[in-house]
GROMACS .gro file of C-alpha atoms in nm:
model
  336
    1UNK     CA    1  -0.741   7.566   5.586
    2UNK     CA    2  -1.020   7.712   5.800
    3UNK     CA    3  -1.371   7.572   5.769
    4UNK     CA    4  -1.625   7.726   5.533
    5UNK     CA    5  -1.988   7.712   5.644
    6UNK     CA    6  -2.268   7.745   5.387
    7UNK     CA    7  -2.642   7.754   5.462
    8UNK     CA    8  -2.849   7.569   5.201
    9UNK     CA    9  -3.217   7.642   5.144
   10UNK     CA   10  -3.305   7.273   5.113
   11UNK     CA   11  -3.673   7.330   5.028
   12UNK     CA   12  -3.630   7.553   4.721
   13UNK     CA   13  -3.613   7.461   4.354
   14UNK     CA   14  -3.821   7.262   4.109
   15UNK     CA   15  -3.703   6.915   4.212
   16UNK     CA   16  -3.728   6.942   4.589
   17UNK     CA   17  -3.486   6.844   4.864
   18UNK     CA   18  -3.359   6.516   4.716
   19UNK     CA   19  -3.139   6.677   4.446
   20UNK     CA   20  -3.026   6.947   4.689
   21UNK     CA   21  -2.916   6.691   4.948
   22UNK     CA   22  -2.737   6.482   4.683
   23UNK     CA   23  -2.545   6.788   4.563
   24UNK     CA   24  -2.463   6.886   4.920
   25UNK     CA   25  -2.322   6.543   5.002
   26UNK     CA   26  -2.113   6.545   4.684
   27UNK     CA   27  -1.965   6.884   4.775
   28UNK     CA   28  -1.885   6.767   5.127
   29UNK     CA   29  -1.699   6.468   4.989
   30UNK     CA   30  -1.501   6.687   4.748
   31UNK     CA   31  -1.412   6.963   4.997
   32UNK     CA   32  -1.290   6.848   5.342
   33UNK     CA   33  -1.302   7.202   5.486
   34UNK     CA   34  -1.668   7.252   5.390
   35UNK     CA   35  -1.951   7.246   5.646
   36UNK     CA   36  -2.316   7.270   5.540
   37UNK     CA   37  -2.635   7.366   5.721
   38UNK     CA   38  -2.937   7.217   5.542
   39UNK     CA   39  -3.242   7.429   5.626
   40UNK     CA   40  -3.590   7.280   5.599
   41UNK     CA   41  -3.819   7.012   5.739
   42UNK     CA   42  -3.603   6.803   5.976
   43UNK     CA   43  -3.782   6.468   5.937
   44UNK     CA   44  -3.761   6.482   5.557
   45UNK     CA   45  -3.397   6.593   5.552
   46UNK     CA   46  -3.292   6.336   5.811
   47UNK     CA   47  -3.435   6.059   5.593
   48UNK     CA   48  -3.242   6.188   5.291
   49UNK     CA   49  -2.904   6.204   5.470
   50UNK     CA   50  -2.944   5.867   5.641
   51UNK     CA   51  -2.666   5.625   5.554
   52UNK     CA   52  -2.403   5.890   5.485
   53UNK     CA   53  -2.051   5.836   5.612
   54UNK     CA   54  -1.971   5.951   5.963
   55UNK     CA   55  -1.711   6.196   5.828
   56UNK     CA   56  -1.961   6.367   5.598
   57UNK     CA   57  -2.243   6.357   5.852
   58UNK     CA   58  -2.022   6.530   6.109
   59UNK     CA   59  -1.998   6.831   5.877
   60UNK     CA   60  -2.368   6.840   5.798
   61UNK     CA   61  -2.615   7.017   6.025
   62UNK     CA   62  -2.992   7.018   5.980
   63UNK     CA   63  -3.163   7.342   6.081
   64UNK     CA   64  -3.540   7.339   6.125
   65UNK     CA   65  -3.772   7.563   5.923
   66UNK     CA   66  -4.145   7.499   5.921
   67UNK     CA   67  -4.235   7.685   5.601
   68UNK     CA   68  -4.132   7.680   5.235
   69UNK     CA   69  -4.171   7.952   4.972
   70UNK     CA   70  -4.338   7.846   4.648
   71UNK     CA   71  -4.181   7.929   4.313
   72UNK     CA   72  -4.489   8.132   4.217
   73UNK     CA   73  -4.533   8.327   4.542
   74UNK     CA   74  -4.510   8.704   4.544
   75UNK     CA   75  -4.199   8.843   4.715
   76UNK     CA   76  -4.420   9.052   4.944
   77UNK     CA   77  -4.596   8.738   5.069
   78UNK     CA   78  -4.263   8.565   5.130
   79UNK     CA   79  -4.135   8.869   5.317
   80UNK     CA   80  -4.435   8.930   5.542
   81UNK     CA   81  -4.623   8.602   5.556
   82UNK     CA   82  -4.358   8.334   5.610
   83UNK     CA   83  -4.120   8.430   5.891
   84UNK     CA   84  -4.002   8.068   5.934
   85UNK     CA   85  -3.938   7.981   5.569
   86UNK     CA   86  -3.629   7.777   5.484
   87UNK     CA   87  -3.503   8.063   5.266
   88UNK     CA   88  -3.533   8.323   5.540
   89UNK     CA   89  -3.382   8.100   5.811
   90UNK     CA   90  -3.084   8.026   5.582
   91UNK     CA   91  -3.027   8.400   5.530
   92UNK     CA   92  -3.056   8.464   5.902
   93UNK     CA   93  -2.778   8.212   5.964
   94UNK     CA   94  -2.555   8.432   5.746
   95UNK     CA   95  -2.670   8.749   5.920
   96UNK     CA   96  -2.600   8.599   6.263
   97UNK     CA   97  -2.252   8.479   6.167
   98UNK     CA   98  -2.342   8.109   6.184
   99UNK     CA   99  -2.283   8.066   5.809
  100UNK     CA  100  -2.066   8.253   5.560
  101UNK     CA  101  -2.295   8.217   5.260
  102UNK     CA  102  -2.645   8.115   5.157
  103UNK     CA  103  -2.734   7.908   4.849
  104UNK     CA  104  -3.094   7.878   4.727
  105UNK     CA  105  -3.265   7.741   4.416
  106UNK     CA  106  -3.593   7.897   4.525
  107UNK     CA  107  -3.805   8.190   4.409
  108UNK     CA  108  -3.569   8.459   4.273
  109UNK     CA  109  -3.785   8.757   4.363
  110UNK     CA  110  -3.840   8.629   4.715
  111UNK     CA  111  -3.470   8.558   4.761
  112UNK     CA  112  -3.378   8.910   4.653
  113UNK     CA  113  -3.641   9.072   4.875
  114UNK     CA  114  -3.547   8.864   5.177
  115UNK     CA  115  -3.174   8.914   5.117
  116UNK     CA  116  -3.214   9.291   5.112
  117UNK     CA  117  -3.431   9.282   5.425
  118UNK     CA  118  -3.222   9.037   5.629
  119UNK     CA  119  -2.866   9.120   5.519
  120UNK     CA  120  -2.898   9.482   5.394
  121UNK     CA  121  -2.692   9.637   5.117
  122UNK     CA  122  -2.336   9.762   5.141
  123UNK     CA  123  -2.291  10.136   5.200
  124UNK     CA  124  -2.326  10.326   4.872
  125UNK     CA  125  -2.521  10.051   4.693
  126UNK     CA  126  -2.882  10.126   4.602
  127UNK     CA  127  -2.968   9.785   4.456
  128UNK     CA  128  -2.794   9.446   4.458
  129UNK     CA  129  -2.729   9.291   4.117
  130UNK     CA  130  -2.719   8.931   3.998
  131UNK     CA  131  -2.397   8.827   3.822
  132UNK     CA  132  -2.289   8.500   3.661
  133UNK     CA  133  -2.015   8.372   3.430
  134UNK     CA  134  -2.091   8.348   3.057
  135UNK     CA  135  -1.861   8.137   2.832
  136UNK     CA  136  -1.678   8.329   2.557
  137UNK     CA  137  -1.422   8.245   2.289
  138UNK     CA  138  -1.137   8.342   2.520
  139UNK     CA  139  -1.271   8.228   2.857
  140UNK     CA  140  -1.553   8.378   3.060
  141UNK     CA  141  -1.729   8.708   3.105
  142UNK     CA  142  -1.912   8.828   3.416
  143UNK     CA  143  -2.258   8.947   3.309
  144UNK     CA  144  -2.480   9.163   3.530
  145UNK     CA  145  -2.762   9.231   3.602
  146UNK     CA  146  -2.941   8.904   3.526
  147UNK     CA  147  -3.292   8.992   3.635
  148UNK     CA  148  -3.293   9.142   3.982
  149UNK     CA  149  -3.346   9.494   3.847
  150UNK     CA  150  -3.565   9.520   3.538
  151UNK     CA  151  -3.566   9.902   3.535
  152UNK     CA  152  -3.233  10.072   3.602
  153UNK     CA  153  -3.102  10.427   3.619
  154UNK     CA  154  -2.763  10.530   3.489
  155UNK     CA  155  -2.638  10.539   3.849
  156UNK     CA  156  -2.754  10.179   3.898
  157UNK     CA  157  -2.560  10.069   3.591
  158UNK     CA  158  -2.255  10.255   3.719
  159UNK     CA  159  -2.276  10.074   4.052
  160UNK     CA  160  -2.316   9.739   3.874
  161UNK     CA  161  -1.999   9.811   3.675
  162UNK     CA  162  -1.803   9.885   3.993
  163UNK     CA  163  -1.928   9.570   4.167
  164UNK     CA  164  -1.867   9.355   3.859
  165UNK     CA  165  -1.511   9.482   3.827
  166UNK     CA  166  -1.430   9.399   4.188
  167UNK     CA  167  -1.592   9.054   4.154
  168UNK     CA  168  -1.386   8.982   3.841
  169UNK     CA  169  -1.069   9.082   4.028
  170UNK     CA  170  -1.162   8.838   4.304
  171UNK     CA  171  -1.183   8.567   4.038
  172UNK     CA  172  -0.826   8.637   3.926
  173UNK     CA  173  -0.845   8.912   3.659
  174UNK     CA  174  -0.605   9.187   3.762
  175UNK     CA  175  -0.750   9.467   3.547
  176UNK     CA  176  -1.095   9.366   3.420
  177UNK     CA  177  -1.223   9.525   3.102
  178UNK     CA  178  -1.568   9.668   3.176
  179UNK     CA  179  -1.819   9.738   2.898
  180UNK     CA  180  -2.184   9.840   2.865
  181UNK     CA  181  -2.404   9.612   2.654
  182UNK     CA  182  -2.558   9.817   2.375
  183UNK     CA  183  -2.713   9.800   2.028
  184UNK     CA  184  -2.394   9.943   1.876
  185UNK     CA  185  -2.045  10.054   1.973
  186UNK     CA  186  -2.084  10.414   1.852
  187UNK     CA  187  -2.137  10.688   2.109
  188UNK     CA  188  -2.466  10.793   1.952
  189UNK     CA  189  -2.623  10.445   1.995
  190UNK     CA  190  -2.838  10.329   2.285
  191UNK     CA  191  -3.110  10.458   2.515
  192UNK     CA  192  -3.071  10.753   2.751
  193UNK     CA  193  -2.981  10.542   3.056
  194UNK     CA  194  -2.699  10.364   2.874
  195UNK     CA  195  -2.559  10.690   2.735
  196UNK     CA  196  -2.565  10.855   3.078
  197UNK     CA  197  -2.402  10.549   3.236
  198UNK     CA  198  -2.128  10.565   2.973
  199UNK     CA  199  -2.055  10.926   3.069
  200UNK     CA  200  -2.026  10.828   3.435
  201UNK     CA  201  -1.799  10.534   3.361
  202UNK     CA  202  -1.569  10.734   3.134
  203UNK     CA  203  -1.483  10.954   3.431
  204UNK     CA  204  -1.448  10.674   3.686
  205UNK     CA  205  -1.114  10.651   3.865
  206UNK     CA  206  -0.946  10.312   3.873
  207UNK     CA  207  -1.205  10.143   3.650
  208UNK     CA  208  -1.094   9.996   3.317
  209UNK     CA  209  -1.399  10.102   3.118
  210UNK     CA  210  -1.364  10.011   2.748
  211UNK     CA  211  -1.693  10.146   2.607
  212UNK     CA  212  -1.993   9.978   2.448
  213UNK     CA  213  -2.004   9.612   2.344
  214UNK     CA  214  -2.262   9.434   2.131
  215UNK     CA  215  -2.392   9.084   2.193
  216UNK     CA  216  -2.154   8.921   1.945
  217UNK     CA  217  -1.861   9.109   2.100
  218UNK     CA  218  -1.952   8.965   2.439
  219UNK     CA  219  -1.909   8.611   2.302
  220UNK     CA  220  -1.584   8.705   2.129
  221UNK     CA  221  -1.444   8.790   2.471
  222UNK     CA  222  -1.410   9.165   2.415
  223UNK     CA  223  -1.484   9.240   2.782
  224UNK     CA  224  -1.439   9.071   3.118
  225UNK     CA  225  -1.743   9.242   3.273
  226UNK     CA  226  -2.055   9.330   3.073
  227UNK     CA  227  -2.320   9.552   3.231
  228UNK     CA  228  -2.688   9.585   3.141
  229UNK     CA  229  -3.025   9.613   3.309
  230UNK     CA  230  -3.193   9.300   3.441
  231UNK     CA  231  -3.453   9.285   3.163
  232UNK     CA  232  -3.188   9.260   2.892
  233UNK     CA  233  -2.953   9.045   3.099
  234UNK     CA  234  -3.210   8.781   3.184
  235UNK     CA  235  -3.321   8.747   2.823
  236UNK     CA  236  -2.958   8.720   2.708
  237UNK     CA  237  -2.878   8.455   2.969
  238UNK     CA  238  -3.183   8.238   2.898
  239UNK     CA  239  -3.137   8.273   2.521
  240UNK     CA  240  -2.770   8.171   2.550
  241UNK     CA  241  -2.856   7.863   2.753
  242UNK     CA  242  -3.132   7.764   2.514
  243UNK     CA  243  -2.907   7.815   2.211
  244UNK     CA  244  -2.629   7.601   2.357
  245UNK     CA  245  -2.874   7.320   2.432
  246UNK     CA  246  -3.036   7.342   2.088
  247UNK     CA  247  -2.703   7.334   1.898
  248UNK     CA  248  -2.585   7.032   2.095
  249UNK     CA  249  -2.911   6.846   2.023
  250UNK     CA  250  -2.903   6.932   1.651
  251UNK     CA  251  -2.541   6.815   1.615
  252UNK     CA  252  -2.615   6.486   1.789
  253UNK     CA  253  -2.917   6.433   1.561
  254UNK     CA  254  -2.708   6.496   1.249
  255UNK     CA  255  -2.453   6.235   1.350
  256UNK     CA  256  -2.727   5.973   1.389
  257UNK     CA  257  -2.878   6.031   1.046
  258UNK     CA  258  -2.709   5.762   0.834
  259UNK     CA  259  -2.410   5.531   0.800
  260UNK     CA  260  -2.166   5.801   0.691
  261UNK     CA  261  -2.300   6.042   0.951
  262UNK     CA  262  -2.260   5.781   1.225
  263UNK     CA  263  -1.904   5.708   1.111
  264UNK     CA  264  -1.817   6.078   1.120
  265UNK     CA  265  -1.988   6.106   1.456
  266UNK     CA  266  -1.778   5.828   1.602
  267UNK     CA  267  -1.470   6.040   1.529
  268UNK     CA  268  -1.609   6.382   1.616
  269UNK     CA  269  -1.839   6.299   1.906
  270UNK     CA  270  -1.573   6.285   2.182
  271UNK     CA  271  -1.464   6.640   2.099
  272UNK     CA  272  -1.824   6.757   2.073
  273UNK     CA  273  -1.902   6.600   2.410
  274UNK     CA  274  -1.612   6.794   2.563
  275UNK     CA  275  -1.742   7.116   2.409
  276UNK     CA  276  -2.097   7.040   2.521
  277UNK     CA  277  -1.976   6.975   2.876
  278UNK     CA  278  -1.777   7.300   2.878
  279UNK     CA  279  -2.075   7.506   2.761
  280UNK     CA  280  -2.341   7.321   2.961
  281UNK     CA  281  -2.554   7.562   3.167
  282UNK     CA  282  -2.518   7.336   3.472
  283UNK     CA  283  -2.142   7.393   3.479
  284UNK     CA  284  -2.192   7.770   3.508
  285UNK     CA  285  -2.493   7.760   3.738
  286UNK     CA  286  -2.496   7.998   4.031
  287UNK     CA  287  -2.560   8.372   4.015
  288UNK     CA  288  -2.417   8.589   4.289
  289UNK     CA  289  -2.616   8.872   4.450
  290UNK     CA  290  -2.354   9.147   4.457
  291UNK     CA  291  -2.392   9.446   4.687
  292UNK     CA  292  -2.522   9.272   4.998
  293UNK     CA  293  -2.357   9.253   5.339
  294UNK     CA  294  -2.322   8.879   5.295
  295UNK     CA  295  -2.283   8.615   5.024
  296UNK     CA  296  -2.599   8.490   4.852
  297UNK     CA  297  -2.592   8.255   4.553
  298UNK     CA  298  -2.901   8.191   4.343
  299UNK     CA  299  -2.918   7.855   4.164
  300UNK     CA  300  -3.150   7.787   3.873
  301UNK     CA  301  -3.473   7.644   4.004
  302UNK     CA  302  -3.448   7.369   3.741
  303UNK     CA  303  -3.088   7.281   3.825
  304UNK     CA  304  -3.003   6.917   3.884
  305UNK     CA  305  -2.732   6.777   4.107
  306UNK     CA  306  -2.442   6.900   3.891
  307UNK     CA  307  -2.585   7.251   3.863
  308UNK     CA  308  -2.645   7.273   4.238
  309UNK     CA  309  -2.287   7.164   4.300
  310UNK     CA  310  -2.169   7.449   4.075
  311UNK     CA  311  -2.373   7.697   4.280
  312UNK     CA  312  -2.222   7.571   4.605
  313UNK     CA  313  -1.874   7.591   4.452
  314UNK     CA  314  -1.935   7.954   4.356
  315UNK     CA  315  -2.027   8.027   4.716
  316UNK     CA  316  -1.703   7.863   4.829
  317UNK     CA  317  -1.497   8.084   4.596
  318UNK     CA  318  -1.664   8.400   4.725
  319UNK     CA  319  -1.604   8.294   5.085
  320UNK     CA  320  -1.238   8.226   5.014
  321UNK     CA  321  -1.201   8.561   4.839
  322UNK     CA  322  -1.394   8.744   5.115
  323UNK     CA  323  -1.594   8.913   4.840
  324UNK     CA  324  -1.833   9.139   5.040
  325UNK     CA  325  -1.540   9.283   5.237
  326UNK     CA  326  -1.339   9.335   4.918
  327UNK     CA  327  -1.635   9.514   4.764
  328UNK     CA  328  -1.678   9.732   5.069
  329UNK     CA  329  -1.310   9.825   5.063
  330UNK     CA  330  -1.324   9.940   4.701
  331UNK     CA  331  -1.664  10.110   4.690
  332UNK     CA  332  -1.560  10.429   4.866
  333UNK     CA  333  -1.290  10.495   4.605
  334UNK     CA  334  -1.496  10.402   4.298
  335UNK     CA  335  -1.852  10.509   4.369
  336UNK     CA  336  -1.966  10.861   4.294
   0.00000   0.00000   0.00000
């Protein structure tokens, strides 16, 4: 198997480089073909990788960057004021062919702005979209956009549907069911943008558009790709993560309430732990920026080691599936 090279923005995220380096080392140990370029302050990163095995260290490069982008910085400041930020240098490694993907847990707005500036969008794509896997009753659904585009036109939603369908095919679904998230399944429901997008998708060649889907239908697994604007998608994603965490905490509390509850918990807890692990946000961490001329994965800023590993694994899958090239090959046939 040929080597995969991923550039890691080692200075981004809420917890700093330590968690990022730990996740990187774990991924190197699990994937012999993986090579990583950690981008950031060399002296700090060198101290964090000290003591690693020679085999892992040989596949780990440290690339210097003198600046870091804060989580609260404006994208315009990151774009114009920090030319040597770890985020930008990592993206430039992808642009220059020295890495096949970039993973960052840093400022989302800055990452999107820099990605568009450094890597550019694919022909026919107006705006990149963020997509991630959402657990459902029957498996997973690809949901986009997750916050990159708060205001969207019908044409934007159409492009998101095309990109999401191709991404789902790359993940192994031969004919993905594509739906628009809406307040009802009837044709008369929804705002003007959603209705216009539905008209465009109904006439799309080679796209398995199945109509509108409501939020509960998403979790029942009624679609493989669900499309919405970034305002709705981000709220849905964060609400889903919060709900999963809250339910798990409430169940654990119930099973600690008394003797009978503890006895029942002793029997049920192993199954509940499996369910909790399957639905844990960390397991599904890593949103892909679709529509760029390169692979960019955005990790949650608050992700720990396990979540960061999931983001790196998503980058590996997209490298193996050659996702930007697959998108480019399908766009001419599917875009208006």
